[in-house]
Short mmCIF file of N, CA and C and ligand atoms in Angstrom, two decimals:
data_model
loop_
_atom_site.label_atom_id
_atom_site.label_comp_id
_atom_site.label_asym_id
_atom_site.label_seq_id
_atom_site.Cartn_x
_atom_site.Cartn_y
_atom_site.Cartn_z
N MET A 1 -98.93 -53.76 -215.30
CA MET A 1 -99.30 -52.41 -214.87
C MET A 1 -99.87 -52.48 -213.44
N LEU A 2 -99.47 -51.50 -212.62
CA LEU A 2 -99.97 -51.47 -211.25
C LEU A 2 -101.16 -50.51 -211.12
N LEU A 3 -101.02 -49.32 -211.73
CA LEU A 3 -102.08 -48.31 -211.61
C LEU A 3 -102.29 -47.62 -212.95
N THR A 4 -103.54 -47.51 -213.36
CA THR A 4 -103.83 -46.81 -214.62
C THR A 4 -103.99 -45.31 -214.36
N ARG A 5 -103.86 -44.56 -215.44
CA ARG A 5 -104.00 -43.11 -215.36
C ARG A 5 -105.36 -42.72 -214.73
N SER A 6 -106.42 -43.45 -215.08
CA SER A 6 -107.74 -43.06 -214.55
C SER A 6 -107.85 -43.41 -213.07
N GLU A 7 -107.26 -44.53 -212.63
CA GLU A 7 -107.25 -44.84 -211.19
C GLU A 7 -106.48 -43.76 -210.43
N ILE A 8 -105.35 -43.35 -211.02
CA ILE A 8 -104.52 -42.32 -210.38
C ILE A 8 -105.31 -41.01 -210.28
N ASP A 9 -105.96 -40.61 -211.38
CA ASP A 9 -106.74 -39.36 -211.40
C ASP A 9 -107.79 -39.35 -210.29
N ARG A 10 -108.50 -40.45 -210.17
CA ARG A 10 -109.57 -40.51 -209.15
C ARG A 10 -108.98 -40.34 -207.75
N ARG A 11 -107.90 -41.06 -207.49
CA ARG A 11 -107.31 -41.03 -206.14
C ARG A 11 -106.70 -39.65 -205.83
N VAL A 12 -106.05 -39.06 -206.83
CA VAL A 12 -105.44 -37.74 -206.61
C VAL A 12 -106.54 -36.71 -206.32
N ASN A 13 -107.67 -36.82 -207.03
CA ASN A 13 -108.77 -35.90 -206.77
C ASN A 13 -109.35 -36.10 -205.37
N ASP A 14 -109.45 -37.36 -204.93
CA ASP A 14 -109.91 -37.63 -203.55
C ASP A 14 -108.97 -36.99 -202.54
N LEU A 15 -107.67 -37.22 -202.74
CA LEU A 15 -106.68 -36.66 -201.80
C LEU A 15 -106.77 -35.13 -201.78
N ALA A 16 -106.89 -34.54 -202.96
CA ALA A 16 -106.95 -33.07 -203.04
C ALA A 16 -108.18 -32.54 -202.32
N GLY A 17 -109.29 -33.27 -202.40
CA GLY A 17 -110.51 -32.86 -201.70
C GLY A 17 -110.31 -32.90 -200.20
N GLN A 18 -109.68 -33.99 -199.74
CA GLN A 18 -109.43 -34.16 -198.31
C GLN A 18 -108.48 -33.07 -197.79
N ILE A 19 -107.41 -32.83 -198.56
CA ILE A 19 -106.42 -31.82 -198.15
C ILE A 19 -107.05 -30.43 -198.17
N SER A 20 -107.88 -30.15 -199.16
CA SER A 20 -108.55 -28.84 -199.24
C SER A 20 -109.44 -28.62 -198.02
N ARG A 21 -110.11 -29.68 -197.58
CA ARG A 21 -110.95 -29.54 -196.38
C ARG A 21 -110.08 -29.36 -195.14
N ASP A 22 -109.04 -30.19 -195.01
CA ASP A 22 -108.21 -30.16 -193.80
C ASP A 22 -107.44 -28.85 -193.64
N TYR A 23 -107.08 -28.23 -194.76
CA TYR A 23 -106.23 -27.03 -194.70
C TYR A 23 -107.00 -25.74 -195.03
N ALA A 24 -108.31 -25.80 -195.02
CA ALA A 24 -109.09 -24.58 -195.29
C ALA A 24 -108.70 -23.49 -194.30
N GLY A 25 -108.39 -22.30 -194.78
CA GLY A 25 -108.02 -21.18 -193.91
C GLY A 25 -106.60 -21.21 -193.41
N CYS A 26 -105.79 -22.18 -193.86
CA CYS A 26 -104.39 -22.30 -193.40
C CYS A 26 -103.44 -21.64 -194.39
N ASP A 27 -102.22 -21.44 -193.93
CA ASP A 27 -101.16 -20.89 -194.77
C ASP A 27 -100.36 -22.08 -195.33
N LEU A 28 -100.93 -22.71 -196.35
CA LEU A 28 -100.40 -24.00 -196.82
C LEU A 28 -99.20 -23.82 -197.76
N LEU A 29 -98.13 -24.52 -197.39
CA LEU A 29 -96.93 -24.56 -198.24
C LEU A 29 -96.68 -26.01 -198.65
N LEU A 30 -96.85 -26.29 -199.95
CA LEU A 30 -96.54 -27.63 -200.45
C LEU A 30 -95.06 -27.69 -200.78
N ILE A 31 -94.38 -28.72 -200.28
CA ILE A 31 -92.96 -28.90 -200.60
C ILE A 31 -92.80 -30.25 -201.28
N GLY A 32 -92.55 -30.22 -202.58
CA GLY A 32 -92.38 -31.45 -203.35
C GLY A 32 -90.95 -31.96 -203.24
N VAL A 33 -90.81 -33.26 -203.13
CA VAL A 33 -89.48 -33.87 -203.05
C VAL A 33 -89.07 -34.29 -204.47
N LEU A 34 -88.04 -33.61 -204.97
CA LEU A 34 -87.55 -33.88 -206.34
C LEU A 34 -86.74 -35.15 -206.39
N LYS A 35 -86.66 -35.83 -207.56
CA LYS A 35 -87.44 -35.42 -208.70
C LYS A 35 -88.78 -36.13 -208.76
N GLY A 36 -88.88 -37.24 -208.07
CA GLY A 36 -90.00 -38.16 -208.28
C GLY A 36 -91.39 -37.61 -208.07
N ALA A 37 -91.52 -36.57 -207.22
CA ALA A 37 -92.87 -36.09 -206.87
C ALA A 37 -93.40 -35.04 -207.83
N PHE A 38 -92.63 -34.70 -208.89
CA PHE A 38 -93.03 -33.52 -209.66
C PHE A 38 -94.37 -33.68 -210.38
N ILE A 39 -94.68 -34.87 -210.86
CA ILE A 39 -95.95 -35.04 -211.58
C ILE A 39 -97.11 -35.15 -210.58
N PHE A 40 -96.91 -35.93 -209.53
CA PHE A 40 -97.94 -36.05 -208.49
C PHE A 40 -98.25 -34.68 -207.91
N MET A 41 -97.24 -33.90 -207.60
CA MET A 41 -97.46 -32.58 -207.01
C MET A 41 -98.20 -31.66 -207.99
N ALA A 42 -97.84 -31.73 -209.26
CA ALA A 42 -98.52 -30.87 -210.26
C ALA A 42 -100.00 -31.21 -210.33
N ASP A 43 -100.33 -32.49 -210.34
CA ASP A 43 -101.74 -32.90 -210.41
C ASP A 43 -102.48 -32.56 -209.13
N LEU A 44 -101.84 -32.86 -207.99
CA LEU A 44 -102.47 -32.61 -206.70
C LEU A 44 -102.74 -31.12 -206.50
N ALA A 45 -101.72 -30.30 -206.77
CA ALA A 45 -101.84 -28.86 -206.55
C ALA A 45 -102.97 -28.28 -207.41
N ARG A 46 -103.07 -28.77 -208.65
CA ARG A 46 -104.11 -28.23 -209.54
C ARG A 46 -105.50 -28.68 -209.15
N ALA A 47 -105.59 -29.75 -208.37
CA ALA A 47 -106.91 -30.24 -207.94
C ALA A 47 -107.34 -29.64 -206.60
N LEU A 48 -106.48 -28.88 -205.94
CA LEU A 48 -106.85 -28.25 -204.66
C LEU A 48 -107.84 -27.12 -204.91
N SER A 49 -108.72 -26.92 -203.95
CA SER A 49 -109.67 -25.80 -204.08
C SER A 49 -109.33 -24.68 -203.11
N ILE A 50 -108.14 -24.74 -202.50
CA ILE A 50 -107.72 -23.70 -201.54
C ILE A 50 -106.39 -23.11 -202.03
N PRO A 51 -106.04 -21.90 -201.55
CA PRO A 51 -104.76 -21.31 -201.95
C PRO A 51 -103.59 -22.07 -201.33
N CYS A 52 -102.48 -22.08 -202.02
CA CYS A 52 -101.27 -22.68 -201.46
C CYS A 52 -100.06 -22.08 -202.16
N GLN A 53 -98.90 -22.23 -201.53
CA GLN A 53 -97.65 -21.92 -202.20
C GLN A 53 -96.93 -23.23 -202.47
N THR A 54 -96.05 -23.22 -203.45
CA THR A 54 -95.34 -24.45 -203.81
C THR A 54 -93.83 -24.21 -203.79
N ASP A 55 -93.11 -25.22 -203.34
CA ASP A 55 -91.64 -25.17 -203.36
C ASP A 55 -91.15 -26.61 -203.48
N PHE A 56 -89.83 -26.74 -203.61
CA PHE A 56 -89.26 -28.08 -203.78
C PHE A 56 -88.03 -28.26 -202.92
N ILE A 57 -87.76 -29.52 -202.60
CA ILE A 57 -86.55 -29.89 -201.89
C ILE A 57 -86.02 -31.13 -202.60
N ARG A 58 -84.71 -31.35 -202.50
CA ARG A 58 -84.18 -32.56 -203.09
C ARG A 58 -83.23 -33.23 -202.10
N ALA A 59 -83.32 -34.54 -202.00
CA ALA A 59 -82.45 -35.28 -201.08
C ALA A 59 -81.79 -36.41 -201.84
N ALA A 60 -80.54 -36.66 -201.53
CA ALA A 60 -79.83 -37.79 -202.13
C ALA A 60 -79.54 -38.80 -201.03
N SER A 61 -79.64 -40.06 -201.42
CA SER A 61 -79.35 -41.14 -200.49
C SER A 61 -78.12 -41.86 -201.00
N TYR A 62 -77.12 -41.95 -200.15
CA TYR A 62 -75.89 -42.58 -200.60
C TYR A 62 -75.89 -44.04 -200.20
N GLY A 63 -75.83 -44.91 -201.19
CA GLY A 63 -75.85 -46.34 -200.92
C GLY A 63 -75.87 -47.11 -202.21
N ALA A 64 -76.05 -48.41 -202.09
CA ALA A 64 -75.96 -49.27 -203.27
C ALA A 64 -77.32 -49.37 -203.96
N GLY A 65 -77.29 -49.40 -205.29
CA GLY A 65 -78.45 -49.70 -206.12
C GLY A 65 -79.65 -48.84 -205.80
N SER A 66 -80.81 -49.47 -205.71
CA SER A 66 -82.06 -48.73 -205.54
C SER A 66 -82.45 -48.63 -204.07
N GLU A 67 -81.55 -48.98 -203.18
CA GLU A 67 -81.88 -49.02 -201.75
C GLU A 67 -81.23 -47.87 -200.99
N SER A 68 -81.97 -47.24 -200.08
CA SER A 68 -81.40 -46.18 -199.25
C SER A 68 -80.37 -46.76 -198.30
N SER A 69 -79.27 -46.01 -198.09
CA SER A 69 -78.22 -46.49 -197.20
C SER A 69 -78.44 -46.02 -195.78
N GLY A 70 -79.18 -44.92 -195.65
CA GLY A 70 -79.33 -44.33 -194.33
C GLY A 70 -78.60 -43.00 -194.26
N THR A 71 -77.69 -42.74 -195.21
CA THR A 71 -77.01 -41.45 -195.25
C THR A 71 -77.74 -40.55 -196.25
N ILE A 72 -78.56 -39.66 -195.72
CA ILE A 72 -79.37 -38.79 -196.57
C ILE A 72 -78.80 -37.37 -196.49
N VAL A 73 -78.67 -36.74 -197.65
CA VAL A 73 -78.14 -35.38 -197.71
C VAL A 73 -79.12 -34.52 -198.51
N ILE A 74 -79.42 -33.32 -198.01
CA ILE A 74 -80.27 -32.38 -198.77
C ILE A 74 -79.38 -31.75 -199.85
N THR A 75 -79.73 -31.94 -201.11
CA THR A 75 -78.91 -31.39 -202.20
C THR A 75 -79.55 -30.17 -202.86
N LYS A 76 -80.82 -29.91 -202.57
CA LYS A 76 -81.47 -28.66 -202.98
C LYS A 76 -82.47 -28.31 -201.88
N ASP A 77 -82.25 -27.17 -201.25
CA ASP A 77 -83.09 -26.79 -200.13
C ASP A 77 -84.30 -25.98 -200.62
N VAL A 78 -85.30 -25.84 -199.76
CA VAL A 78 -86.44 -24.98 -200.11
C VAL A 78 -86.00 -23.53 -200.07
N ASP A 79 -86.64 -22.70 -200.91
CA ASP A 79 -86.37 -21.26 -200.90
C ASP A 79 -87.32 -20.56 -199.93
N ALA A 80 -88.50 -21.11 -199.76
CA ALA A 80 -89.55 -20.44 -198.98
C ALA A 80 -89.24 -20.43 -197.49
N GLU A 81 -89.80 -19.45 -196.82
CA GLU A 81 -89.77 -19.40 -195.35
C GLU A 81 -90.69 -20.51 -194.84
N VAL A 82 -90.19 -21.30 -193.91
CA VAL A 82 -90.96 -22.43 -193.38
C VAL A 82 -91.57 -22.07 -192.02
N ARG A 83 -90.89 -21.23 -191.30
CA ARG A 83 -91.31 -20.88 -189.93
C ARG A 83 -92.76 -20.37 -189.90
N GLY A 84 -93.57 -20.98 -189.04
CA GLY A 84 -94.94 -20.54 -188.86
C GLY A 84 -95.92 -20.99 -189.94
N ARG A 85 -95.45 -21.74 -190.93
CA ARG A 85 -96.33 -22.15 -192.04
C ARG A 85 -96.87 -23.56 -191.80
N ASP A 86 -97.94 -23.87 -192.50
CA ASP A 86 -98.48 -25.23 -192.50
C ASP A 86 -97.86 -25.97 -193.69
N VAL A 87 -96.88 -26.80 -193.38
CA VAL A 87 -96.08 -27.45 -194.43
C VAL A 87 -96.66 -28.84 -194.73
N LEU A 88 -96.85 -29.10 -196.02
CA LEU A 88 -97.25 -30.44 -196.45
C LEU A 88 -96.20 -30.93 -197.46
N ILE A 89 -95.45 -31.95 -197.05
CA ILE A 89 -94.41 -32.51 -197.91
C ILE A 89 -95.05 -33.50 -198.88
N ILE A 90 -94.72 -33.34 -200.16
CA ILE A 90 -95.29 -34.21 -201.20
C ILE A 90 -94.18 -35.12 -201.72
N GLU A 91 -94.37 -36.43 -201.52
CA GLU A 91 -93.33 -37.40 -201.89
C GLU A 91 -93.90 -38.42 -202.88
N ASP A 92 -93.04 -38.99 -203.73
CA ASP A 92 -93.51 -39.99 -204.68
C ASP A 92 -93.80 -41.32 -203.99
N ILE A 93 -92.83 -41.82 -203.19
CA ILE A 93 -93.00 -43.15 -202.61
C ILE A 93 -92.21 -43.23 -201.30
N ILE A 94 -92.79 -43.91 -200.32
CA ILE A 94 -92.06 -44.17 -199.07
C ILE A 94 -91.66 -45.63 -199.07
N ASP A 95 -90.38 -45.86 -198.86
CA ASP A 95 -89.86 -47.21 -198.88
C ASP A 95 -89.34 -47.51 -197.46
N THR A 96 -88.05 -47.29 -197.22
CA THR A 96 -87.51 -47.54 -195.87
C THR A 96 -87.99 -46.48 -194.86
N GLY A 97 -88.35 -45.31 -195.35
CA GLY A 97 -88.75 -44.20 -194.47
C GLY A 97 -87.61 -43.27 -194.14
N LEU A 98 -86.40 -43.62 -194.53
CA LEU A 98 -85.21 -42.85 -194.12
C LEU A 98 -85.18 -41.45 -194.75
N THR A 99 -85.55 -41.36 -196.02
CA THR A 99 -85.51 -40.05 -196.70
C THR A 99 -86.48 -39.08 -196.04
N LEU A 100 -87.70 -39.51 -195.85
CA LEU A 100 -88.69 -38.59 -195.28
C LEU A 100 -88.39 -38.27 -193.82
N ARG A 101 -87.86 -39.23 -193.08
CA ARG A 101 -87.49 -38.95 -191.68
C ARG A 101 -86.48 -37.79 -191.66
N HIS A 102 -85.50 -37.85 -192.55
CA HIS A 102 -84.47 -36.82 -192.59
C HIS A 102 -85.06 -35.47 -193.02
N ILE A 103 -85.92 -35.49 -194.03
CA ILE A 103 -86.51 -34.23 -194.52
C ILE A 103 -87.40 -33.62 -193.44
N VAL A 104 -88.24 -34.44 -192.82
CA VAL A 104 -89.14 -33.91 -191.78
C VAL A 104 -88.31 -33.34 -190.62
N ASP A 105 -87.30 -34.08 -190.18
CA ASP A 105 -86.47 -33.60 -189.06
C ASP A 105 -85.77 -32.29 -189.41
N THR A 106 -85.28 -32.20 -190.65
CA THR A 106 -84.59 -30.97 -191.09
C THR A 106 -85.56 -29.78 -191.08
N LEU A 107 -86.75 -29.98 -191.63
CA LEU A 107 -87.71 -28.87 -191.72
C LEU A 107 -88.29 -28.52 -190.35
N MET A 108 -88.40 -29.51 -189.46
CA MET A 108 -88.92 -29.25 -188.10
C MET A 108 -88.06 -28.25 -187.35
N LEU A 109 -86.75 -28.29 -187.63
CA LEU A 109 -85.83 -27.37 -186.95
C LEU A 109 -86.15 -25.91 -187.28
N ARG A 110 -86.88 -25.69 -188.39
CA ARG A 110 -87.22 -24.32 -188.81
C ARG A 110 -88.56 -23.86 -188.25
N GLN A 111 -89.12 -24.66 -187.36
CA GLN A 111 -90.33 -24.29 -186.62
C GLN A 111 -91.54 -23.95 -187.49
N PRO A 112 -91.97 -24.89 -188.34
CA PRO A 112 -93.24 -24.69 -189.03
C PRO A 112 -94.38 -24.74 -188.02
N LYS A 113 -95.52 -24.19 -188.41
CA LYS A 113 -96.70 -24.29 -187.52
C LYS A 113 -97.14 -25.75 -187.46
N SER A 114 -97.13 -26.41 -188.61
CA SER A 114 -97.45 -27.84 -188.65
C SER A 114 -96.67 -28.46 -189.80
N ILE A 115 -96.47 -29.76 -189.72
CA ILE A 115 -95.79 -30.45 -190.82
C ILE A 115 -96.42 -31.83 -190.99
N LYS A 116 -96.83 -32.12 -192.23
CA LYS A 116 -97.44 -33.41 -192.54
C LYS A 116 -96.86 -33.90 -193.86
N VAL A 117 -97.14 -35.17 -194.15
CA VAL A 117 -96.58 -35.80 -195.35
C VAL A 117 -97.70 -36.42 -196.18
N CYS A 118 -97.64 -36.18 -197.48
CA CYS A 118 -98.55 -36.82 -198.43
C CYS A 118 -97.71 -37.60 -199.43
N ALA A 119 -97.87 -38.92 -199.45
CA ALA A 119 -97.08 -39.76 -200.36
C ALA A 119 -97.99 -40.41 -201.38
N PHE A 120 -97.56 -40.41 -202.63
CA PHE A 120 -98.35 -41.06 -203.67
C PHE A 120 -98.43 -42.57 -203.43
N LEU A 121 -97.29 -43.18 -203.14
CA LEU A 121 -97.25 -44.63 -202.90
C LEU A 121 -96.58 -44.92 -201.57
N ASP A 122 -96.96 -46.03 -200.96
CA ASP A 122 -96.39 -46.40 -199.66
C ASP A 122 -96.12 -47.91 -199.65
N LYS A 123 -94.82 -48.24 -199.52
CA LYS A 123 -94.44 -49.66 -199.35
C LYS A 123 -94.26 -49.91 -197.85
N ARG A 124 -95.37 -50.07 -197.16
CA ARG A 124 -95.36 -50.08 -195.70
C ARG A 124 -94.47 -51.17 -195.11
N ARG A 125 -94.42 -52.30 -195.79
CA ARG A 125 -93.73 -53.44 -195.18
C ARG A 125 -92.21 -53.35 -195.30
N ARG A 126 -91.69 -52.32 -195.97
CA ARG A 126 -90.23 -52.23 -196.18
C ARG A 126 -89.55 -51.22 -195.27
N ARG A 127 -90.26 -50.70 -194.30
CA ARG A 127 -89.66 -49.69 -193.43
C ARG A 127 -88.44 -50.24 -192.69
N LYS A 128 -87.41 -49.38 -192.57
CA LYS A 128 -86.29 -49.67 -191.67
C LYS A 128 -86.48 -48.94 -190.36
N ILE A 129 -87.27 -47.88 -190.41
CA ILE A 129 -87.62 -47.14 -189.19
C ILE A 129 -89.13 -46.89 -189.25
N PRO A 130 -89.77 -46.69 -188.08
CA PRO A 130 -91.21 -46.40 -188.14
C PRO A 130 -91.45 -45.05 -188.79
N PHE A 131 -92.34 -44.97 -189.77
CA PHE A 131 -92.69 -43.68 -190.37
C PHE A 131 -94.09 -43.80 -190.97
N GLU A 132 -94.96 -42.90 -190.55
CA GLU A 132 -96.34 -42.90 -191.06
C GLU A 132 -96.59 -41.62 -191.83
N ALA A 133 -97.10 -41.74 -193.07
CA ALA A 133 -97.53 -40.56 -193.80
C ALA A 133 -98.94 -40.20 -193.35
N ASP A 134 -99.28 -38.93 -193.49
CA ASP A 134 -100.61 -38.48 -193.09
C ASP A 134 -101.63 -38.71 -194.20
N TYR A 135 -101.17 -38.65 -195.45
CA TYR A 135 -102.03 -38.92 -196.60
C TYR A 135 -101.27 -39.88 -197.52
N VAL A 136 -101.94 -40.94 -197.98
CA VAL A 136 -101.30 -41.91 -198.87
C VAL A 136 -102.22 -42.16 -200.06
N GLY A 137 -101.64 -42.09 -201.26
CA GLY A 137 -102.43 -42.38 -202.46
C GLY A 137 -102.79 -43.86 -202.52
N PHE A 138 -101.75 -44.69 -202.59
CA PHE A 138 -101.95 -46.13 -202.67
C PHE A 138 -100.88 -46.83 -201.85
N SER A 139 -101.28 -47.91 -201.15
CA SER A 139 -100.30 -48.77 -200.48
C SER A 139 -99.97 -49.91 -201.43
N MET A 140 -98.73 -50.37 -201.38
CA MET A 140 -98.33 -51.48 -202.26
C MET A 140 -97.40 -52.44 -201.52
N GLU A 141 -97.27 -53.60 -202.07
CA GLU A 141 -96.35 -54.60 -201.53
C GLU A 141 -94.96 -54.31 -202.09
N ASP A 142 -94.07 -55.22 -201.91
CA ASP A 142 -92.71 -55.08 -202.43
C ASP A 142 -92.73 -55.01 -203.96
N GLY A 143 -91.66 -54.50 -204.55
CA GLY A 143 -91.59 -54.39 -206.02
C GLY A 143 -91.09 -53.01 -206.37
N PHE A 144 -90.46 -52.88 -207.53
CA PHE A 144 -89.91 -51.59 -207.96
C PHE A 144 -90.83 -51.00 -209.02
N VAL A 145 -91.31 -49.76 -208.78
CA VAL A 145 -92.29 -49.17 -209.69
C VAL A 145 -91.71 -47.98 -210.45
N VAL A 146 -92.23 -47.77 -211.65
CA VAL A 146 -91.82 -46.63 -212.48
C VAL A 146 -93.06 -45.98 -213.08
N GLY A 147 -92.86 -44.76 -213.58
CA GLY A 147 -93.94 -44.00 -214.21
C GLY A 147 -94.52 -43.00 -213.22
N TYR A 148 -95.29 -42.03 -213.76
CA TYR A 148 -95.93 -40.99 -212.94
C TYR A 148 -94.91 -40.30 -212.03
N GLY A 149 -93.76 -40.01 -212.59
CA GLY A 149 -92.69 -39.31 -211.87
C GLY A 149 -91.58 -40.22 -211.38
N LEU A 150 -91.88 -41.51 -211.23
CA LEU A 150 -90.88 -42.45 -210.69
C LEU A 150 -90.01 -42.99 -211.82
N ASP A 151 -88.72 -43.09 -211.55
CA ASP A 151 -87.77 -43.43 -212.62
C ASP A 151 -87.12 -44.79 -212.42
N PHE A 152 -86.53 -45.25 -213.51
CA PHE A 152 -85.54 -46.32 -213.46
C PHE A 152 -84.33 -45.79 -214.21
N ASN A 153 -83.25 -45.50 -213.49
CA ASN A 153 -82.06 -44.87 -214.09
C ASN A 153 -82.43 -43.63 -214.89
N GLU A 154 -83.27 -42.79 -214.31
CA GLU A 154 -83.71 -41.51 -214.89
C GLU A 154 -84.60 -41.67 -216.12
N GLN A 155 -85.00 -42.87 -216.44
CA GLN A 155 -85.94 -43.09 -217.54
C GLN A 155 -87.34 -43.31 -216.95
N ASP A 156 -88.34 -43.16 -217.81
CA ASP A 156 -89.73 -43.60 -217.56
C ASP A 156 -90.55 -42.68 -216.65
N ARG A 157 -89.97 -41.58 -216.21
CA ARG A 157 -90.73 -40.70 -215.30
C ARG A 157 -92.00 -40.17 -215.97
N HIS A 158 -91.96 -40.01 -217.28
CA HIS A 158 -93.06 -39.36 -218.01
C HIS A 158 -94.22 -40.31 -218.31
N TRP A 159 -94.08 -41.58 -218.00
CA TRP A 159 -95.19 -42.49 -218.29
C TRP A 159 -96.41 -42.13 -217.44
N PRO A 160 -97.58 -42.06 -218.05
CA PRO A 160 -98.77 -41.63 -217.30
C PRO A 160 -99.31 -42.69 -216.34
N ASP A 161 -98.99 -43.95 -216.56
CA ASP A 161 -99.44 -45.02 -215.67
C ASP A 161 -98.25 -45.49 -214.82
N VAL A 162 -98.53 -46.33 -213.83
CA VAL A 162 -97.45 -46.87 -212.98
C VAL A 162 -97.28 -48.36 -213.27
N TYR A 163 -96.04 -48.74 -213.49
CA TYR A 163 -95.72 -50.13 -213.81
C TYR A 163 -94.76 -50.71 -212.77
N VAL A 164 -94.85 -52.01 -212.53
CA VAL A 164 -93.88 -52.69 -211.69
C VAL A 164 -92.82 -53.29 -212.60
N ILE A 165 -91.54 -53.05 -212.26
CA ILE A 165 -90.44 -53.63 -213.03
C ILE A 165 -89.93 -54.86 -212.26
N PRO A 166 -89.92 -55.99 -212.90
CA PRO A 166 -89.36 -57.15 -212.22
C PRO A 166 -87.84 -57.07 -212.17
N ASN A 167 -87.27 -57.34 -211.05
CA ASN A 167 -85.81 -57.43 -210.86
C ASN A 167 -85.01 -56.28 -211.45
N PRO A 168 -85.20 -55.03 -211.00
CA PRO A 168 -84.37 -53.93 -211.51
C PRO A 168 -82.92 -54.12 -211.07
N VAL A 169 -81.96 -53.77 -211.93
CA VAL A 169 -80.55 -53.97 -211.58
C VAL A 169 -79.91 -52.60 -211.35
P1 LIG B 201 -86.71 -44.34 -198.65
O1 LIG B 201 -85.76 -43.39 -198.03
O2 LIG B 201 -88.10 -44.26 -198.09
O3 LIG B 201 -86.20 -45.75 -198.63
O4 LIG B 201 -86.71 -44.03 -200.18
C1 LIG B 201 -87.55 -43.18 -200.80
C2 LIG B 201 -87.01 -42.91 -202.20
O5 LIG B 201 -86.50 -44.11 -202.81
C3 LIG B 201 -88.13 -42.45 -203.09
O6 LIG B 201 -88.28 -41.06 -203.03
C4 LIG B 201 -87.67 -42.94 -204.44
O7 LIG B 201 -86.80 -41.99 -205.02
C5 LIG B 201 -86.87 -44.20 -204.16
N1 LIG B 201 -87.69 -45.40 -204.34
C6 LIG B 201 -88.10 -46.28 -203.41
N2 LIG B 201 -88.83 -47.26 -203.95
C7 LIG B 201 -88.89 -47.00 -205.27
C8 LIG B 201 -89.53 -47.65 -206.38
O8 LIG B 201 -90.21 -48.68 -206.28
N3 LIG B 201 -89.39 -47.05 -207.60
C9 LIG B 201 -88.66 -45.92 -207.79
N4 LIG B 201 -88.58 -45.44 -209.03
N5 LIG B 201 -88.05 -45.27 -206.76
C10 LIG B 201 -88.18 -45.81 -205.52
#
């Protein structure tokens, strides 16, 4: 096991406190990246003490196995108006950085007032391009993780804790 439910709860509450302070008085739009961020976003949003709107986006990465190829396509766009809003993208995990780079660049074209990223997990050492999240739940080394929204072949997303899977195929 990498992270227990209680460790996750504490960290999500810390992040929500920080985000609530940083975005006080703002027109906050949370955009969750499907599917992996759905549980993190649900917990984070409920722990905020400020108003916000919620929406979702989905991106597919075309490539082999569990690795991003670099060809990212938006397969479900946000419904909400982005222009002039304070956008906070909620992601499950940053690996190569390619998915978030594409999502941020796509949403930037719609002229938000601000755009930042909050990632539950960050595998900093695996970047293929430079990418920094503004808020990070936990940093981790290499390894494939499941649970708390993260899947292995669409299984295990519902597990309340986070586990490392050795050698996923
Ligand atoms: P990136 O474009 O940063 O390489 O990939 C990000 C996406 O890859 C994440 O949103 C997630 O779907 C997937 N991913 C990367 N690492 C892991 C991992 O350890 N476990 C799972 N379940 N998905 C991962």
